[in-house]
């Protein structure tokens, strides 16, 4: 996940920037880079000794200068920016900086850790990105959704691009705007921001604006503040906390100009000066890395609205009623010729696959099998060159799933990997890779990666349906419109967790818990039960509700009829669906045998409240999207129980985040 640090002040910026980037390492990244203004406007007695000329000469070798475009904004009379980037760790960037012998008199700069989204991890794609004449450097977190269109326009105007990133358009756009009003950097950034859609946090420096940085954001975090030696901005609190505890948060598309003396000017999107209020950070560093949340699992659950937004970003071509999966090279004909889909995965990823099966079969009318990788790899599965294999793995390193992929490739099948980790082994084994947009997941229990997998599979299922002529524009647009509601709906669930916590408290002493549901509701239950057992150690099993009469109902403790303390908890996913009435009948069967039924229902459902006092309501959504919403309270339910039972939520016993052995 990308990270930004920007500093200007009266001391060497390099240790501040590198220190901040090190602090952000826990978020995960694949490359790092830094841009330094080769200008020291600080008082002479604070300038470290060193030979600036020598530094410049050597730094110039770290990245060849681009050819300025005709009319480029070359900052005449100003030393060029020094830009150094490395694939790999921040430690490698530090080494590259040491090797460049830059003498240390660099008081203003921007730094970045990149988690690849557009373009592979490489030096060319690492940030900072520059304009044609390398006078402007930009670091960016987020996704510029309209980058393709902007890039085409800028290329048409003569701008030359050197990376595959969405970010590079920002530097060229600023260059273009700066030419309209030379000397007005903030205005150029402001006009650039007005043309961007998507999410972004940006930090920008210009060689003709010594000791100045411009920052802005939209839908992506950025905090900034004055510190004893200058002013600092960062995408995450850990990078700021040792410099200042008084921070400002910008509203969407607001801008700030950071000056070397620590002064910060704030502007609204129209360029009118504004005066935000500073907030005091009270967390310590460890808290800050968890963003103030009690544990990473809770933090990651809370990040899910953003994950869904990122998953949707750039996937719709509304004018054509099409979903965009540009990473898939399969032709229309190849997709039409596919005879079936085989999904392989483990654990939570397997549950996402089960939901994918339902959607692909319903919409694309393609037969789908889902198999746990550890079984698939030891069978002799039926695969042909027309089989489409989808391997799902958050980590991209799960040994069984990797072997399943190799087996499928040997059998001639076409393998698409869905993973969260750029450069993971699965990305090297599969024919094609689709990255889910969950960003780094630290807690062992998969939460946000599950939602990202399900959301992506939902889009992919509709894409397959459209490609195979089974769905029309309207279905695509309707689905996308409903999915756009999900981030707000998840936020609503997260904003009121009282009923979830109350239900969890009631169940925390139970010996066993059962989960029942139908259709995608049953799959939601499989995942809910896995979450509960893995982090709280409370035994939990999930069943398709129609199956309970065939055995599992014997698990209900009949003592519960007389003694509420003996009631077996049954979590019933009973959202509005085609099988809703059947679910009510199943709930009644459980209640009649003394179970404590906790129902997950659609908001406004009065019938369910007549059956049980324990109801967790979720916002209304089409049945196909209900697993995305219903999973959130189940994640929280598991976590509340784990906390009540004193378990280590982030690192449950016997488990590892990625299972790289059989
Ligand atoms: C889920 O909470 C688990 N930690 C586990 O089931 C996990 O989903 C499984 O090990 C698969 O991992 P992967 O997605 O990284 O392949």
XYZ file of C-alpha atoms and ligand atoms in Angstrom:
678
model
C 0.000 0.000 0.000
C 1.493 3.344 -1.015
C 2.864 5.824 1.499
C 3.770 9.520 1.231
C 6.115 11.678 3.287
C 6.925 15.299 2.399
C 9.103 17.736 4.317
C 10.422 21.256 4.009
C 12.386 22.974 6.749
C 15.620 24.200 8.140
C 17.339 20.859 8.446
C 18.364 18.024 6.204
C 15.198 16.567 4.693
C 16.748 13.180 3.871
C 16.608 11.624 7.366
C 13.082 12.955 7.868
C 11.859 11.481 4.585
C 13.650 8.165 4.990
C 12.597 7.909 8.640
C 8.978 8.463 7.601
C 9.223 5.879 4.820
C 10.678 3.343 7.251
C 7.743 4.041 9.575
C 5.358 3.198 6.750
C 7.032 -0.087 5.835
C 4.487 -2.132 7.797
C 1.907 -1.220 5.142
C 3.727 -3.228 2.486
C 5.169 -1.874 -0.779
C 7.369 -2.943 -3.645
C 9.510 0.106 -4.439
C 10.492 3.446 -2.971
C 11.662 6.802 -4.204
C 12.559 10.293 -3.207
C 12.816 13.734 -4.864
C 14.989 16.418 -3.328
C 15.241 20.076 -4.094
C 18.877 20.905 -4.544
C 18.430 24.226 -2.835
C 19.248 25.257 0.672
C 17.567 28.471 1.660
C 18.127 27.850 5.327
C 20.372 29.995 7.535
C 24.011 29.396 6.656
C 24.907 27.936 10.040
C 22.425 25.099 9.570
C 23.791 23.947 6.226
C 25.729 20.718 6.529
C 29.163 20.830 4.974
C 29.443 19.265 1.572
C 30.036 19.858 -2.048
C 26.726 20.598 -3.706
C 28.244 20.709 -7.170
C 29.699 17.235 -6.724
C 26.396 16.027 -5.361
C 24.586 17.340 -8.401
C 26.976 15.753 -10.817
C 26.668 12.334 -9.204
C 22.938 12.531 -8.668
C 22.475 13.290 -12.333
C 23.705 9.762 -12.990
C 20.971 8.291 -10.816
C 18.340 9.079 -13.402
C 18.941 10.348 -16.926
C 17.384 13.717 -17.635
C 14.426 13.664 -19.989
C 14.370 15.696 -23.139
C 12.261 18.763 -22.387
C 9.254 19.082 -24.665
C 8.855 22.134 -26.832
C 7.426 24.767 -24.518
C 8.275 22.694 -21.442
C 8.432 24.407 -18.064
C 12.193 24.111 -17.580
C 12.949 26.163 -14.495
C 15.694 28.330 -15.925
C 18.331 29.220 -13.348
C 17.200 26.676 -10.791
C 19.136 23.526 -9.995
C 17.354 20.351 -11.092
C 15.566 18.055 -8.708
C 17.397 14.945 -7.555
C 15.274 11.875 -8.015
C 16.327 8.474 -6.787
C 14.160 5.364 -6.898
C 14.720 1.728 -6.125
C 12.699 -1.445 -6.467
C 12.616 -3.214 -3.115
C 13.026 -1.908 0.379
C 13.542 1.577 1.796
C 16.939 0.337 2.974
C 17.933 -0.030 -0.680
C 16.803 3.510 -1.378
C 18.877 4.696 1.584
C 21.891 2.879 0.176
C 21.340 4.447 -3.242
C 21.190 7.874 -1.603
C 24.431 7.200 0.266
C 26.095 6.006 -2.923
C 24.980 9.165 -4.714
C 26.984 11.304 -2.201
C 24.453 14.102 -2.288
C 26.237 16.002 0.519
C 23.072 16.297 2.611
C 22.139 19.956 2.109
C 18.640 19.217 0.900
C 15.994 20.908 2.946
C 12.915 20.121 0.920
C 11.746 16.853 -0.575
C 9.073 14.245 -1.098
C 9.261 10.489 -0.546
C 7.082 7.544 -1.461
C 6.649 3.822 -1.024
C 4.732 2.246 -3.898
C 2.365 -0.733 -3.907
C 1.960 -1.382 -7.607
C -1.448 -0.958 -9.166
C -0.807 0.414 -12.673
C 2.342 -1.156 -14.055
C 4.712 -3.708 -12.564
C 7.095 -2.889 -9.708
C 10.041 -1.210 -11.467
C 12.203 1.870 -11.143
C 10.383 3.513 -14.026
C 7.036 3.000 -12.321
C 8.237 3.941 -8.829
C 7.392 7.438 -7.597
C 8.211 10.341 -7.752
C 7.048 10.980 -11.302
C 8.086 14.013 -13.279
C 6.993 16.294 -16.056
C 8.920 16.373 -19.355
C 11.638 18.710 -18.109
C 11.965 17.162 -14.639
C 11.212 20.403 -12.849
C 8.076 19.016 -11.210
C 8.032 15.872 -9.073
C 4.875 14.205 -7.826
C 4.150 11.388 -5.375
C 0.679 9.919 -5.286
C -1.449 7.496 -3.296
C -4.704 6.259 -4.798
C -5.946 5.698 -8.313
C -6.526 8.312 -11.027
C -9.531 6.801 -12.742
C -9.459 8.972 -15.871
C -5.714 8.615 -16.404
C -5.991 6.805 -19.753
C -7.968 9.604 -21.329
C -5.679 12.286 -19.829
C -2.587 10.449 -20.961
C -3.859 10.268 -24.520
C -4.638 13.972 -24.484
C -1.221 14.881 -23.039
C 0.626 12.624 -25.454
C -1.263 14.316 -28.253
C 0.060 17.647 -26.938
C 3.640 16.352 -27.110
C 4.222 15.159 -23.542
C 6.459 12.147 -23.301
C 5.652 9.423 -20.763
C 8.231 7.125 -19.258
C 6.111 4.952 -16.942
C 2.955 2.858 -17.071
C 1.488 4.540 -14.016
C -1.678 6.538 -13.639
C 0.326 9.051 -11.559
C 2.540 10.377 -14.318
C -0.373 12.238 -15.917
C -0.504 14.453 -12.816
C 3.045 15.744 -13.321
C 2.418 16.478 -17.000
C -0.901 18.144 -16.306
C 0.722 20.418 -13.708
C 3.413 21.210 -16.261
C 0.748 22.187 -18.788
C -1.171 24.321 -16.295
C 2.033 25.963 -15.061
C 2.777 27.112 -18.588
C -0.560 28.960 -18.610
C 0.366 30.948 -15.469
C 4.118 30.636 -14.882
C 5.261 31.072 -11.304
C 1.902 30.014 -9.804
C 2.447 26.467 -8.624
C -0.524 26.172 -6.263
C -2.858 27.426 -9.003
C -1.409 24.937 -11.484
C -1.986 22.105 -9.008
C -5.477 23.359 -8.245
C -6.452 23.404 -11.915
C -4.899 19.977 -12.362
C -6.844 18.539 -9.449
C -10.070 19.825 -10.986
C -9.413 17.526 -13.950
C -8.723 14.377 -11.950
C -11.285 11.775 -11.027
C -10.589 8.995 -8.584
C -8.790 8.945 -5.293
C -5.551 10.717 -4.602
C -3.238 12.136 -2.025
C -0.533 14.145 -3.775
C 2.655 15.907 -2.722
C 4.393 18.054 -5.293
C 7.625 20.004 -5.490
C 8.941 22.246 -8.236
C 12.567 23.200 -8.713
C 11.593 26.855 -9.278
C 9.812 27.013 -5.903
C 12.560 26.493 -3.363
C 11.452 25.474 0.101
C 7.847 24.946 -0.989
C 5.632 21.902 -1.294
C 2.043 21.685 -2.469
C -0.192 18.908 -1.176
C -3.788 17.948 -1.842
C -6.086 14.983 -1.441
C -9.385 13.424 -2.478
C -10.738 10.253 -0.914
C -7.274 9.259 0.231
C -5.740 10.201 3.584
C -3.173 12.944 4.086
C -2.244 14.749 7.296
C 0.098 17.703 7.691
C 1.455 19.966 10.335
C 4.072 22.437 11.432
C 7.002 20.959 13.313
C 9.872 22.646 15.177
C 12.117 22.656 12.093
C 9.627 23.163 9.288
C 6.461 21.589 7.924
C 5.643 17.963 7.178
C 2.897 16.020 5.413
C 2.295 12.289 5.285
C -0.327 9.815 4.227
C -0.217 8.107 7.612
C 0.220 9.238 11.166
C 3.250 7.018 11.995
C 5.366 9.109 9.634
C 4.344 12.352 11.351
C 4.068 11.514 14.974
C 7.680 12.039 15.960
C 7.674 15.502 14.349
C 4.333 16.900 15.419
C 1.180 15.904 17.236
C -0.817 18.901 15.989
C -2.062 17.923 12.559
C -4.444 19.212 9.927
C -6.614 17.027 7.724
C -7.597 18.448 4.355
C -11.127 18.234 2.988
C -11.481 16.585 -0.406
C -9.684 18.595 -3.116
C -8.463 21.261 -0.676
C -4.821 22.258 -1.062
C -2.017 23.344 1.210
C 1.310 25.022 0.557
C 4.029 24.103 3.033
C 6.813 26.623 3.536
C 10.301 26.095 4.811
C 9.727 28.278 7.895
C 6.907 25.959 8.966
C 4.102 28.211 7.772
C 1.270 26.416 5.976
C -1.269 28.084 3.696
C -4.593 26.316 3.135
C -6.942 26.739 0.179
C -10.327 25.376 -0.805
C -10.831 23.881 -4.299
C -11.684 27.347 -5.679
C -8.337 28.684 -4.454
C -9.828 30.742 -1.614
C -7.693 30.717 1.559
C -9.178 28.608 4.350
C -8.351 27.996 8.017
C -8.787 24.390 9.109
C -8.530 23.446 12.756
C -5.604 21.400 14.013
C -6.295 18.093 15.717
C -4.094 16.705 18.486
C -2.880 13.152 17.988
C -2.879 11.268 21.228
C -1.751 7.863 19.995
C 1.652 6.429 20.544
C 3.579 5.030 17.594
C 2.267 1.501 17.886
C -1.302 2.782 18.070
C -0.611 5.004 15.106
C 0.445 2.055 12.975
C -2.917 0.542 13.781
C -4.489 3.933 13.038
C -5.779 4.151 16.613
C -7.732 0.880 16.336
C -7.419 -1.692 19.083
C -6.142 -4.311 16.647
C -5.355 -4.717 12.955
C -8.436 -6.857 12.364
C -10.698 -4.015 13.473
C -8.701 -1.546 11.406
C -8.993 -3.775 8.363
C -12.726 -4.316 8.870
C -13.073 -0.524 9.031
C -11.188 -0.086 5.768
C -13.766 -2.055 3.804
C -15.754 0.897 2.419
C -12.532 2.126 0.806
C -11.669 -1.346 -0.465
C -14.992 -1.602 -2.290
C -14.543 1.883 -3.736
C -11.083 0.959 -4.982
C -12.409 -2.298 -6.439
C -15.016 -0.411 -8.442
C -12.704 2.392 -9.518
C -12.003 2.385 -13.231
C -13.987 -0.813 -13.909
C -16.973 0.716 -15.726
C -17.204 2.034 -19.243
C -20.659 3.560 -18.802
C -20.935 4.729 -22.420
C -20.706 1.137 -23.679
C -22.412 -0.571 -20.731
C -19.258 -2.631 -20.299
C -17.045 -3.594 -17.416
C -13.339 -3.083 -17.933
C -10.944 -5.956 -17.308
C -8.016 -4.716 -19.309
C -5.643 -7.083 -17.526
C -7.390 -10.021 -19.231
C -5.898 -10.768 -22.617
C -8.490 -13.438 -23.434
C -10.337 -12.564 -26.599
C -14.084 -12.399 -26.966
C -13.906 -15.654 -28.943
C -11.817 -17.443 -26.313
C -14.252 -16.435 -23.601
C -17.191 -17.522 -25.708
C -15.465 -20.877 -26.297
C -14.791 -21.567 -22.586
C -16.519 -24.814 -21.632
C -16.409 -24.309 -17.881
C -14.766 -22.509 -15.029
C -12.847 -24.190 -12.236
C -12.113 -22.146 -9.121
C -9.339 -23.276 -6.789
C -8.540 -21.681 -3.428
C -8.195 -22.313 0.307
C -9.998 -21.058 3.411
C -11.608 -17.676 3.071
C -10.551 -17.392 -0.569
C -12.398 -20.671 -1.208
C -15.549 -19.133 0.282
C -15.195 -16.161 -2.058
C -14.938 -18.734 -4.870
C -18.240 -20.333 -3.827
C -19.962 -16.977 -4.164
C -18.235 -16.477 -7.526
C -19.639 -19.824 -8.708
C -23.162 -18.794 -7.911
C -22.838 -15.518 -9.791
C -21.001 -16.889 -12.843
C -23.487 -19.713 -13.274
C -26.470 -17.409 -12.779
C -25.317 -14.630 -15.085
C -22.867 -16.134 -17.572
C -24.572 -19.557 -17.741
C -21.199 -21.270 -17.568
C -20.771 -24.359 -15.379
C -18.433 -23.677 -12.453
C -16.721 -26.054 -10.049
C -15.082 -24.805 -6.881
C -12.534 -26.938 -5.166
C -10.178 -26.541 -2.246
C -6.674 -26.506 -3.695
C -5.377 -29.234 -1.372
C -7.910 -31.700 -2.859
C -7.697 -30.521 -6.441
C -3.930 -30.938 -6.649
C -4.056 -34.632 -5.729
C -6.877 -35.575 -8.055
C -6.838 -36.031 -11.763
C -9.275 -33.235 -12.501
C -11.036 -32.871 -15.806
C -9.367 -29.955 -17.536
C -9.157 -28.984 -21.191
C -7.582 -26.038 -23.022
C -11.100 -24.573 -22.999
C -11.243 -24.654 -19.181
C -10.869 -21.347 -17.451
C -9.236 -21.777 -14.055
C -9.547 -18.991 -11.499
C -7.065 -19.336 -8.631
C -7.852 -17.100 -5.675
C -5.246 -16.308 -3.054
C -4.927 -13.183 -0.940
C -1.240 -13.783 -0.279
C -0.439 -15.333 -3.633
C 1.872 -17.683 -1.728
C -0.417 -20.478 -0.508
C 1.436 -23.691 -1.345
C -1.618 -25.782 -2.241
C -3.075 -23.117 -4.495
C 0.265 -22.655 -6.252
C 0.436 -26.388 -6.934
C -3.147 -26.358 -8.193
C -2.199 -23.587 -10.615
C 0.810 -25.542 -11.885
C -1.334 -28.648 -12.374
C -3.943 -26.672 -14.300
C -1.295 -25.111 -16.533
C 0.244 -28.511 -17.253
C -3.205 -29.690 -18.317
C -3.359 -26.820 -20.805
C -5.997 -24.772 -18.985
C -5.905 -20.991 -18.945
C -5.278 -19.742 -15.392
C -6.335 -16.376 -14.042
C -4.964 -15.516 -10.600
C -6.844 -13.213 -8.246
C -4.442 -11.981 -5.621
C -3.727 -9.066 -3.334
C 0.047 -9.180 -3.562
C 1.967 -7.785 -6.506
C 4.951 -9.920 -7.363
C 3.746 -12.908 -5.313
C 4.481 -16.373 -6.669
C 1.021 -16.910 -8.046
C 1.508 -13.881 -10.312
C 4.434 -15.707 -11.892
C 2.650 -19.022 -12.314
C -0.677 -17.885 -13.766
C -1.390 -16.861 -17.364
C -3.047 -13.682 -16.205
C -3.359 -11.745 -12.980
C -6.125 -9.610 -11.588
C -5.129 -7.692 -8.489
C -7.737 -7.228 -5.821
C -7.611 -3.830 -4.161
C -7.567 -4.784 -0.486
C -4.057 -3.383 0.135
C -1.912 -4.816 2.879
C -3.756 -7.136 5.253
C -1.891 -7.813 8.478
C -4.363 -9.632 10.731
C -4.305 -13.388 10.155
C -8.077 -13.422 9.755
C -8.926 -12.356 6.229
C -11.602 -9.640 6.249
C -11.116 -6.842 3.753
C -9.443 -9.184 1.280
C -12.573 -11.381 1.350
C -14.803 -8.425 0.526
C -12.414 -7.345 -2.221
C -12.390 -10.880 -3.678
C -16.178 -11.143 -3.624
C -16.648 -7.675 -5.122
C -14.154 -8.412 -7.877
C -15.678 -11.827 -8.637
C -19.080 -10.151 -8.841
C -17.769 -7.758 -11.472
C -15.935 -10.566 -13.259
C -19.072 -12.728 -13.341
C -21.016 -9.890 -14.945
C -18.127 -9.233 -17.343
C -18.155 -12.884 -18.449
C -21.923 -12.737 -18.864
C -21.670 -9.618 -21.015
C -18.830 -11.057 -23.122
C -20.829 -14.225 -23.709
C -23.946 -12.295 -24.696
C -25.863 -13.320 -21.583
C -26.227 -9.832 -20.086
C -27.205 -6.469 -21.517
C -25.977 -2.918 -20.812
C -28.758 -2.294 -18.358
C -27.840 -5.262 -16.176
C -24.234 -4.089 -16.075
C -25.195 -0.537 -15.182
C -27.757 -1.647 -12.583
C -25.246 -3.920 -10.883
C -22.588 -1.227 -10.834
C -25.068 1.317 -9.461
C -26.017 -1.029 -6.614
C -22.356 -1.769 -5.913
C -21.635 1.937 -5.668
C -23.981 2.010 -2.680
C -21.997 -0.640 -0.826
C -19.296 1.622 0.685
C -21.954 3.857 2.268
C -23.934 0.834 3.433
C -20.864 -0.786 4.991
C -20.091 2.501 6.742
C -23.623 2.451 8.157
C -23.026 -1.036 9.579
C -19.690 0.065 11.048
C -21.232 3.173 12.581
C -23.656 1.222 14.753
C -22.327 -2.001 16.160
C -24.351 -2.041 19.379
C -26.652 -4.917 18.422
C -23.712 -6.943 17.077
C -21.769 -6.476 20.297
C -24.810 -7.327 22.429
C -25.427 -10.559 20.482
C -21.718 -11.425 20.740
C -21.735 -10.929 24.507
C -24.716 -13.291 24.771
C -22.824 -16.007 22.892
C -19.303 -15.590 24.189
C -19.590 -18.415 26.750
C -21.163 -20.941 24.378
C -19.478 -24.272 23.611
C -20.548 -24.288 20.000
C -22.312 -22.022 17.514
C -24.151 -22.970 14.352
C -24.577 -20.808 11.259
C -27.385 -21.396 8.774
C -28.342 -19.764 5.481
C -29.502 -20.536 1.958
C -27.938 -19.802 -1.417
C -25.238 -17.142 -1.114
C -26.467 -16.779 2.488
C -25.146 -20.292 3.195
C -21.731 -19.333 1.832
C -21.772 -16.195 3.946
C -22.320 -18.548 6.893
C -19.327 -20.740 5.976
C -17.144 -17.653 6.110
C -18.788 -16.368 9.317
C -18.173 -19.697 11.053
C -14.558 -19.817 9.897
C -13.960 -16.311 11.241
C -15.484 -17.187 14.595
C -13.583 -20.420 15.153
C -10.252 -19.123 13.897
C -10.013 -16.071 16.153
C -12.132 -16.925 19.211
C -11.599 -20.734 19.379
C -15.347 -21.132 19.877
C -16.378 -24.202 17.913
C -18.558 -23.156 14.986
C -20.102 -24.973 12.025
C -22.105 -23.685 9.094
C -24.797 -25.492 7.137
C -27.140 -24.886 4.262
C -30.338 -24.336 6.246
C -32.228 -27.001 4.320
C -29.707 -29.563 5.542
C -30.188 -29.056 9.268
C -32.988 -31.596 9.439
C -30.613 -34.174 7.993
C -28.372 -34.240 11.039
C -27.077 -30.945 12.460
C -30.331 -30.140 14.293
C -29.326 -32.853 16.790
C -26.667 -30.422 18.033
C -29.264 -28.064 19.511
C -29.259 -28.490 23.275
C -32.866 -29.154 24.353
C -32.099 -27.736 27.839
C -32.255 -24.357 26.116
C -36.064 -24.648 26.128
C -36.093 -24.200 29.896
C -32.786 -22.461 30.546
C -31.659 -19.518 28.378
C -28.079 -20.029 29.591
C -28.079 -23.459 27.917
C -29.304 -22.241 24.546
C -27.195 -23.176 21.529
C -26.502 -20.045 19.464
C -27.669 -20.303 15.865
C -26.710 -17.437 13.586
C -29.218 -17.321 10.754
C -28.522 -15.229 7.656
C -32.056 -14.289 6.633
C -31.721 -11.238 4.401
C -34.376 -10.546 1.753
C -33.951 -13.252 -0.874
C -35.819 -15.726 -3.016
C -35.643 -18.231 -0.152
C -36.537 -15.824 2.650
C -39.750 -17.664 3.643
C -37.887 -20.958 3.789
C -35.338 -19.362 6.111
C -38.103 -18.194 8.446
C -39.367 -21.773 8.601
C -35.856 -23.006 9.437
C -35.537 -20.379 12.172
C -38.814 -21.555 13.701
C -37.536 -25.149 13.691
C -34.445 -24.080 15.606
C -36.401 -21.989 18.103
C -38.800 -24.864 18.708
C -35.840 -26.970 19.876
C -34.458 -24.385 22.284
C -31.853 -22.552 20.167
C -30.927 -18.900 20.669
C -31.404 -17.555 17.151
C -29.450 -14.493 16.132
C -30.848 -13.341 12.819
C -29.155 -11.186 10.220
C -31.988 -9.470 8.397
C -32.721 -6.652 6.002
C -33.516 -3.345 7.645
C -37.276 -2.820 8.000
C -38.043 -6.546 8.298
C -40.748 -6.699 10.981
C -41.510 -10.422 10.610
C -38.128 -11.481 11.866
C -38.391 -9.401 15.035
C -41.559 -11.305 15.899
C -39.567 -14.542 15.927
C -36.457 -13.549 17.862
C -35.316 -10.576 19.946
C -31.751 -10.981 18.624
C -31.705 -9.300 15.232
C -28.823 -7.559 13.456
C -30.136 -5.444 10.609
C -28.197 -4.681 7.460
C -29.114 -2.224 4.678
C -31.127 -3.428 1.707
C -29.234 -4.643 -1.353
C -29.917 -7.171 -4.132
C -29.467 -10.775 -3.011
C -26.350 -11.177 -5.173
C -24.591 -8.455 -3.142
C -25.882 -9.521 0.260
C -22.726 -11.556 1.152
C -20.704 -8.335 0.962
C -22.902 -6.586 3.511
C -23.779 -9.589 5.688
C -20.139 -10.583 6.121
C -19.299 -7.327 7.889
C -21.448 -7.920 11.026
C -20.237 -11.528 11.084
C -16.602 -10.358 11.116
C -17.402 -7.977 13.963
C -19.393 -10.664 15.794
C -16.375 -12.992 15.682
C -14.061 -10.238 16.823
C -16.269 -9.150 19.728
C -16.405 -12.762 20.923
C -12.650 -13.192 20.554
C -12.034 -10.034 22.588
C -14.532 -11.173 25.254
C -12.717 -14.520 25.479
C -9.325 -12.823 25.769
C -7.937 -14.241 22.520
C -5.204 -12.591 20.459
C -7.349 -11.243 17.655
C -4.577 -10.515 15.172
C -2.468 -13.593 15.717
C -4.632 -16.587 16.534
C -2.886 -19.673 17.812
C -1.489 -22.206 15.326
C -2.187 -20.020 12.294
C -0.057 -18.027 9.860
C -1.012 -15.276 7.474
C 0.267 -17.138 4.475
C 0.428 -20.910 4.425
C 3.496 -21.542 2.328
C 3.771 -25.194 3.262
C 1.439 -28.046 2.536
C -8.821 -16.772 6.697
O -9.171 -15.916 7.703
C -7.593 -17.524 6.841
N -6.549 -16.846 7.423
C -7.260 -18.533 5.785
O -8.367 -19.378 5.643
C -6.849 -18.037 4.384
O -7.937 -17.488 3.725
C -6.261 -19.217 3.602
O -5.110 -19.682 4.256
C -5.948 -18.867 2.172
O -4.988 -17.874 2.089
P -4.698 -17.135 0.725
O -5.938 -16.414 0.334
O -3.575 -16.206 1.040
O -4.335 -18.155 -0.287
